[in-house]
């Protein structure tokens, strides 16, 4: 294969090399036209521009260089890219100077297949958004020789897996170079040997993604296969992968002199970076281990996407001791200390080592990925904050968003560009503006018709290609060329096939579904896709059920199952469907972003109230399935399947076909307009990134700077403070509590004995549970929930100061009442005893308030970093 430097492109096509290697531009409106012109067949099959550019003949390139339209297209792209590259890097006084983002998978392009599903797709959108917003982020991941898997179907519809080799020379990658220009390699210590890791660099416009690869000839055959597969089977190889990601990833940053103020762990897989970063800080400053942990955890942030505790990676303690002992010894951690970092409760010596626990204990900020997921995560992490109310478990949330330029169709981008004031360019669309409100019903309906037509053409091509690859006959191929109809209501139903997603719910009553699809007056068509984990037999049965349903003669022109659900399919499916159906079992969908991808494209959502839809749903923008409660009763799936069919029969289908004299379904278009206008900006990844900056990155960077300054003086102070609390907390006790009413207030007086602690070490509070409040209807805008940490108010929903960026929906949720009591003076005759007092509005009985003592330090995050608490009984 020709390396990047040897491509020797004709004049006018030089920009193709940058385009082929820049993964920010894996968007249909940028790439399709250019690469199809060079090699339509290779583009259709691989979606790999770098491969095309390496293999295209010089004669074809010379011919392309005479195409003035192509050269204008490339020139236009170069201008757009240059405008992003020239944008000043975010550099406010509170902004982090550098952020490192660790993720086990990244879904950027089919040309770099190192993702399995939603986690990777989100990580890919995150890097693209960081580049667009000029945020100084470096991505860290792994390069897999075989990635996840490619899905094939047997003749009877059963899922088969293929694991094609990912050749780095054919992928949009370059070997990473050390500061001296040599090939960058990393060594990490494994028992009895060193593991050599090659490092590759992928470019996402302004952002670099570094990928570690164990397939080096100097490693043993077993070690070369450590990065063979995403989520390697077997505990041992999986654990080593996570050591490589965390510890090897940190070494990349050190080798390249990248000094992140914030390390963001996208799930707990990279949690060993907590140890690597602390050790590096110890070496640089000469501080104690405890101070190093206090300093570095300030700059660590952990995002969990897992809605059940069993979903976190857990490893046998002996295995962790074997592979992590070297690094624990470097830090001066005993085996017991190491295991305690992975335990929910230190005294539980039988529990496996939980990577999420290590990430939690090594971070100052933890967040879920939707409002509902935040509530679920607080329950999961409650054991770490024993005796703290669940509402105060320090987990916030940033609801995910999608990178709209990656997922909108060319038609959608044209529409938004026209609707944007001043006809702003594709990279400058302001989705908060209300331009779509002013588009006529006719314009929106014609836009949707174009999107549906585009999907139908794509489905015919892809379905035909897949049938051809399976050796189908001419009759089947002919049928594929005529499947679907661009004028029919089109439903999309695609997901990972697993039990909690209830991938089979739509097919609970096949005959009823067939009746809906084949209605002669109001016909409906269905496009399906699903992939099951190779070891998930139940999921594979769901895939088989979907594939076999689509092959039934009664619906052969109305239902299609497309194998190998991937980025390319999603980039055509989500823009083209009229309704996106999602059926998770609440509350098991942490967020879900597939439904978000239809928003900018004018599609509507029909989903259970789970994940993002629990906070987004309103009857004006879509439909909800079921209610806002959790159900485990037998037969509930059958009930919800019936609800789904009834929704389609009585609401969705009739609304689509209720036309005016021009043939426009005005009610349907009104929902499309409302959904596009209200939801597109809220579930845009730019909003997500802005929330990360305001809620997490800036507070974390400020705290890290303070703690690491002056040889980690503040970190040492915090470590000493925590030691005092641990030693003397047991000596705290309450004396007498009195209260009386003064006009419209309660006056409280409390005796407190502090033992050997100083008054400034703690805070005495009155606490009352939230007042009962009328529950808002599902989708209604609810109020705010905030937690105060280190004197900084950290919100838990989008409360951004959005000057000129449109309104932000606020979530109403009553929080607990906390009143800090004032130290009035010493208690007569007592050693280190004091009287505390407080005045509280008499809106509720005095008995509602309970005194408590909590740790206090102006520079600590409470209770994240120090969770002692004492309640008055």
Coordinates of N, CA and C in Angstrom, one line a residue, residues 529-637:
X529 N -33.1 -3.6 11.8 CA -31.7 -4.1 11.9 C -31.4 -4.4 13.3
X530 N -30.5 -5.4 13.6 CA -30.1 -5.7 15.0 C -28.9 -6.6 14.9
X531 N -28.1 -6.4 16.0 CA -26.9 -7.3 16.2 C -26.9 -7.8 17.6
X532 N -26.6 -9.1 17.8 CA -26.6 -9.6 19.1 C -25.1 -9.9 19.4
X533 N -24.8 -9.8 20.7 CA -23.4 -10.2 21.1 C -23.2 -11.7 20.7
X534 N -22.0 -12.1 20.3 CA -21.7 -13.4 19.8 C -22.1 -14.5 20.8
X535 N -22.1 -14.2 22.1 CA -22.4 -15.2 23.1 C -23.8 -15.1 23.7
X536 N -24.6 -14.2 23.1 CA -26.0 -14.0 23.6 C -27.0 -14.8 22.7
X537 N -27.3 -16.0 23.1 CA -28.2 -16.8 22.3 C -29.6 -16.3 22.2
X538 N -30.1 -15.7 23.3 CA -31.4 -15.1 23.3 C -31.4 -13.9 22.3
X539 N -30.4 -13.1 22.3 CA -30.3 -12.0 21.3 C -30.3 -12.5 19.9
X540 N -29.6 -13.6 19.7 CA -29.5 -14.2 18.3 C -30.9 -14.7 17.9
X541 N -31.6 -15.3 18.8 CA -33.0 -15.7 18.5 C -33.9 -14.5 18.1
X542 N -33.7 -13.4 18.7 CA -34.4 -12.2 18.3 C -34.0 -11.7 16.9
X543 N -32.7 -11.8 16.6 CA -32.3 -11.4 15.2 C -32.9 -12.4 14.2
X544 N -32.9 -13.6 14.5 CA -33.5 -14.6 13.6 C -35.0 -14.4 13.4
X545 N -35.7 -14.0 14.5 CA -37.1 -13.7 14.4 C -37.4 -12.5 13.5
X546 N -36.6 -11.5 13.6 CA -36.7 -10.3 12.8 C -36.5 -10.6 11.3
X547 N -35.4 -11.3 11.1 CA -35.0 -11.7 9.7 C -36.1 -12.5 9.1
X548 N -36.6 -13.5 9.8 CA -37.6 -14.4 9.2 C -38.9 -13.7 9.0
X549 N -39.2 -12.8 9.9 CA -40.5 -12.0 9.7 C -40.4 -11.2 8.4
X550 N -39.2 -10.6 8.1 CA -39.1 -9.8 6.9 C -39.1 -10.6 5.7
X551 N -38.8 -11.9 5.8 CA -38.8 -12.8 4.6 C -40.2 -13.4 4.3
X552 N -41.2 -13.2 5.1 CA -42.5 -13.7 4.9 C -43.1 -13.1 3.6
X553 N -43.7 -14.0 2.8 CA -44.2 -13.5 1.5 C -45.2 -12.3 1.6
X554 N -46.0 -12.4 2.7 CA -47.1 -11.3 2.9 C -46.5 -9.9 3.0
X555 N -45.3 -9.8 3.5 CA -44.7 -8.5 3.7 C -43.4 -8.3 3.0
X556 N -43.1 -9.1 2.0 CA -41.8 -9.1 1.3 C -41.5 -7.7 0.7
X557 N -42.5 -6.9 0.4 CA -42.3 -5.6 -0.1 C -42.5 -4.5 0.9
X558 N -42.8 -4.9 2.1 CA -43.2 -3.9 3.2 C -42.2 -4.0 4.4
X559 N -41.5 -5.0 4.5 CA -40.6 -5.2 5.7 C -39.2 -5.7 5.2
X560 N -38.2 -5.1 5.7 CA -36.8 -5.4 5.3 C -36.0 -5.5 6.6
X561 N -35.2 -6.6 6.6 CA -34.1 -6.7 7.7 C -32.8 -6.5 7.0
X562 N -32.0 -5.6 7.5 CA -30.7 -5.3 6.9 C -29.6 -5.8 7.9
X563 N -28.8 -6.7 7.4 CA -27.7 -7.2 8.3 C -26.6 -6.2 8.6
X564 N -25.9 -6.5 9.6 CA -24.6 -5.8 10.0 C -24.9 -4.3 10.2
X565 N -25.7 -4.0 11.2 CA -26.1 -2.6 11.5 C -24.8 -1.9 11.9
X566 N -24.5 -0.8 11.1 CA -23.2 -0.1 11.3 C -23.5 1.4 11.1
X567 N -22.4 2.2 11.1 CA -22.5 3.6 10.9 C -23.2 4.0 9.6
X568 N -22.7 3.4 8.5 CA -23.2 3.7 7.2 C -24.8 3.5 7.2
X569 N -25.2 2.4 7.7 CA -26.7 2.1 7.7 C -27.4 3.2 8.5
X570 N -26.8 3.5 9.7 CA -27.5 4.5 10.6 C -27.5 5.9 9.9
X571 N -26.5 6.2 9.1 CA -26.5 7.5 8.4 C -27.5 7.6 7.3
X572 N -28.1 6.5 6.9 CA -29.2 6.5 5.9 C -30.6 6.2 6.6
X573 N -30.5 5.3 7.6 CA -31.8 4.9 8.2 C -32.4 5.9 9.0
X574 N -31.7 6.5 10.0 CA -32.3 7.5 10.8 C -32.8 8.8 10.1
X575 N -32.1 9.3 9.1 CA -32.6 10.4 8.3 C -33.9 10.1 7.5
X576 N -34.1 8.8 7.1 CA -35.1 8.5 6.2 C -36.5 8.0 6.8
X577 N -36.4 7.5 8.1 CA -37.6 7.0 8.6 C -38.6 8.1 9.1
X578 N -39.9 7.8 9.1 CA -40.8 8.8 9.6 C -41.0 8.6 11.2
X579 N -40.9 7.4 11.6 CA -41.0 7.2 13.1 C -39.9 6.2 13.5
X580 N -39.2 6.5 14.6 CA -38.2 5.7 15.2 C -38.8 5.0 16.4
X581 N -38.8 3.7 16.4 CA -39.5 3.0 17.5 C -38.4 2.4 18.4
X582 N -38.6 2.6 19.7 CA -37.6 2.1 20.7 C -38.4 1.5 21.9
X583 N -38.0 0.3 22.4 CA -38.8 -0.4 23.3 C -38.0 -0.9 24.5
X584 N -37.2 -0.2 25.1 CA -36.4 -0.7 26.3 C -37.3 -0.9 27.5
X585 N -36.8 -1.8 28.4 CA -37.5 -2.0 29.6 C -37.0 -1.0 30.7
X586 N -37.8 0.0 31.0 CA -37.4 1.0 32.0 C -36.9 0.4 33.3
X587 N -35.8 0.9 33.9 CA -34.9 2.0 33.5 C -33.6 1.5 33.0
X588 N -33.6 0.6 32.1 CA -32.4 -0.1 31.6 C -31.7 0.6 30.5
X589 N -32.3 1.6 29.9 CA -31.6 2.4 28.8 C -31.0 3.6 29.5
X590 N -29.7 3.6 29.6 CA -29.0 4.7 30.3 C -29.3 6.0 29.7
X591 N -29.2 6.1 28.3 CA -29.6 7.3 27.6 C -30.2 6.9 26.2
X592 N -29.4 6.3 25.4 CA -29.8 5.9 24.0 C -29.7 7.2 23.2
X593 N -29.0 7.0 22.0 CA -28.9 8.2 21.1 C -29.5 7.9 19.8
X594 N -29.9 6.7 19.5 CA -30.4 6.4 18.1 C -31.6 7.3 17.8
X595 N -32.5 7.5 18.7 CA -33.7 8.3 18.5 C -33.3 9.8 18.3
X596 N -32.2 10.2 18.9 CA -31.8 11.6 18.8 C -31.4 11.9 17.3
X597 N -30.9 10.9 16.6 CA -30.4 11.1 15.3 C -31.5 11.4 14.3
X598 N -32.8 11.1 14.6 CA -33.8 11.4 13.7 C -34.3 12.8 13.8
X599 N -34.0 13.5 14.9 CA -34.6 14.8 15.2 C -34.3 15.9 14.2
X600 N -33.0 16.1 13.8 CA -32.7 17.1 12.8 C -33.2 16.7 11.5
X601 N -33.5 15.4 11.3 CA -33.9 14.9 10.0 C -35.5 14.9 9.8
X602 N -36.2 15.4 10.9 CA -37.6 15.5 10.8 C -38.3 14.2 11.1
X603 N -37.7 13.2 11.7 CA -38.3 12.0 12.1 C -38.9 12.2 13.5
X604 N -39.9 11.3 13.8 CA -40.5 11.4 15.1 C -40.2 10.1 15.9
X605 N -40.3 10.2 17.3 CA -40.0 9.1 18.2 C -41.2 8.5 18.8
X606 N -41.2 7.2 18.9 CA -42.2 6.5 19.7 C -41.4 5.5 20.6
X607 N -41.5 5.8 21.9 CA -40.6 5.0 22.7 C -41.1 4.9 24.1
X608 N -40.6 3.9 24.9 CA -40.9 3.9 26.3 C -40.2 5.1 27.0
X609 N -40.7 5.5 28.1 CA -40.2 6.6 28.9 C -38.9 6.1 29.6
X610 N -37.8 6.1 28.9 CA -36.6 5.6 29.4 C -35.5 6.4 28.8
X611 N -34.3 6.5 29.5 CA -33.2 7.3 28.9 C -33.6 8.7 28.6
X612 N -33.1 9.2 27.5 CA -33.3 10.6 27.1 C -34.8 10.9 26.9
X613 N -35.6 9.9 26.4 CA -37.0 10.2 26.0 C -37.8 10.4 27.3
X614 N -37.4 10.0 28.4 CA -38.1 10.3 29.7 C -38.1 11.7 30.0
X615 N -37.0 12.5 29.6 CA -37.0 13.9 29.8 C -37.4 14.7 28.6
X616 N -37.4 14.1 27.4 CA -37.7 14.8 26.2 C -39.2 14.7 25.8
X617 N -39.9 13.7 26.2 CA -41.2 13.4 25.7 C -42.2 14.5 26.0
X618 N -43.0 14.9 25.0 CA -44.2 15.7 25.1 C -45.1 15.3 24.0
X619 N -46.4 15.3 24.2 CA -47.3 14.8 23.2 C -47.2 15.6 21.9
X620 N -46.7 16.8 21.9 CA -46.6 17.6 20.7 C -45.4 17.1 19.8
X621 N -44.5 16.3 20.4 CA -43.3 16.0 19.6 C -43.1 14.5 19.3
X622 N -44.0 13.7 19.8 CA -43.9 12.2 19.6 C -44.8 11.4 20.5
X623 N -44.6 10.2 20.6 CA -45.5 9.3 21.4 C -44.7 8.5 22.5
X624 N -45.4 8.2 23.6 CA -44.7 7.4 24.6 C -45.5 6.1 24.7
X625 N -44.7 5.1 25.0 CA -45.2 3.7 25.2 C -45.1 3.4 26.7
X626 N -46.2 2.9 27.3 CA -46.2 2.6 28.7 C -46.3 3.8 29.5
X627 N -45.8 3.8 30.8 CA -45.9 4.9 31.7 C -44.5 5.1 32.3
X628 N -44.4 6.0 33.3 CA -43.1 6.4 33.9 C -42.8 5.6 35.1
X629 N -43.2 4.4 35.2 CA -42.9 3.5 36.3 C -42.2 2.3 35.8
X630 N -41.5 1.6 36.8 CA -40.9 0.3 36.5 C -41.8 -0.8 36.7
X631 N -41.8 -1.8 35.8 CA -42.7 -2.9 35.9 C -41.9 -4.2 35.9
X632 N -42.3 -5.1 36.7 CA -41.7 -6.5 36.7 C -42.8 -7.6 36.7
X633 N -44.0 -7.2 36.7 CA -45.1 -8.2 36.8 C -45.2 -9.0 35.5
X634 N -45.5 -10.3 35.7 CA -45.6 -11.2 34.5 C -46.6 -10.6 33.5
X635 N -46.3 -10.8 32.3 CA -47.3 -10.4 31.2 C -47.2 -8.9 30.8
X636 N -46.2 -8.2 31.4 CA -46.1 -6.8 31.1 C -45.7 -6.5 29.7
X637 N -44.8 -7.4 29.2 CA -44.3 -7.2 27.8 C -45.5 -7.4 26.8

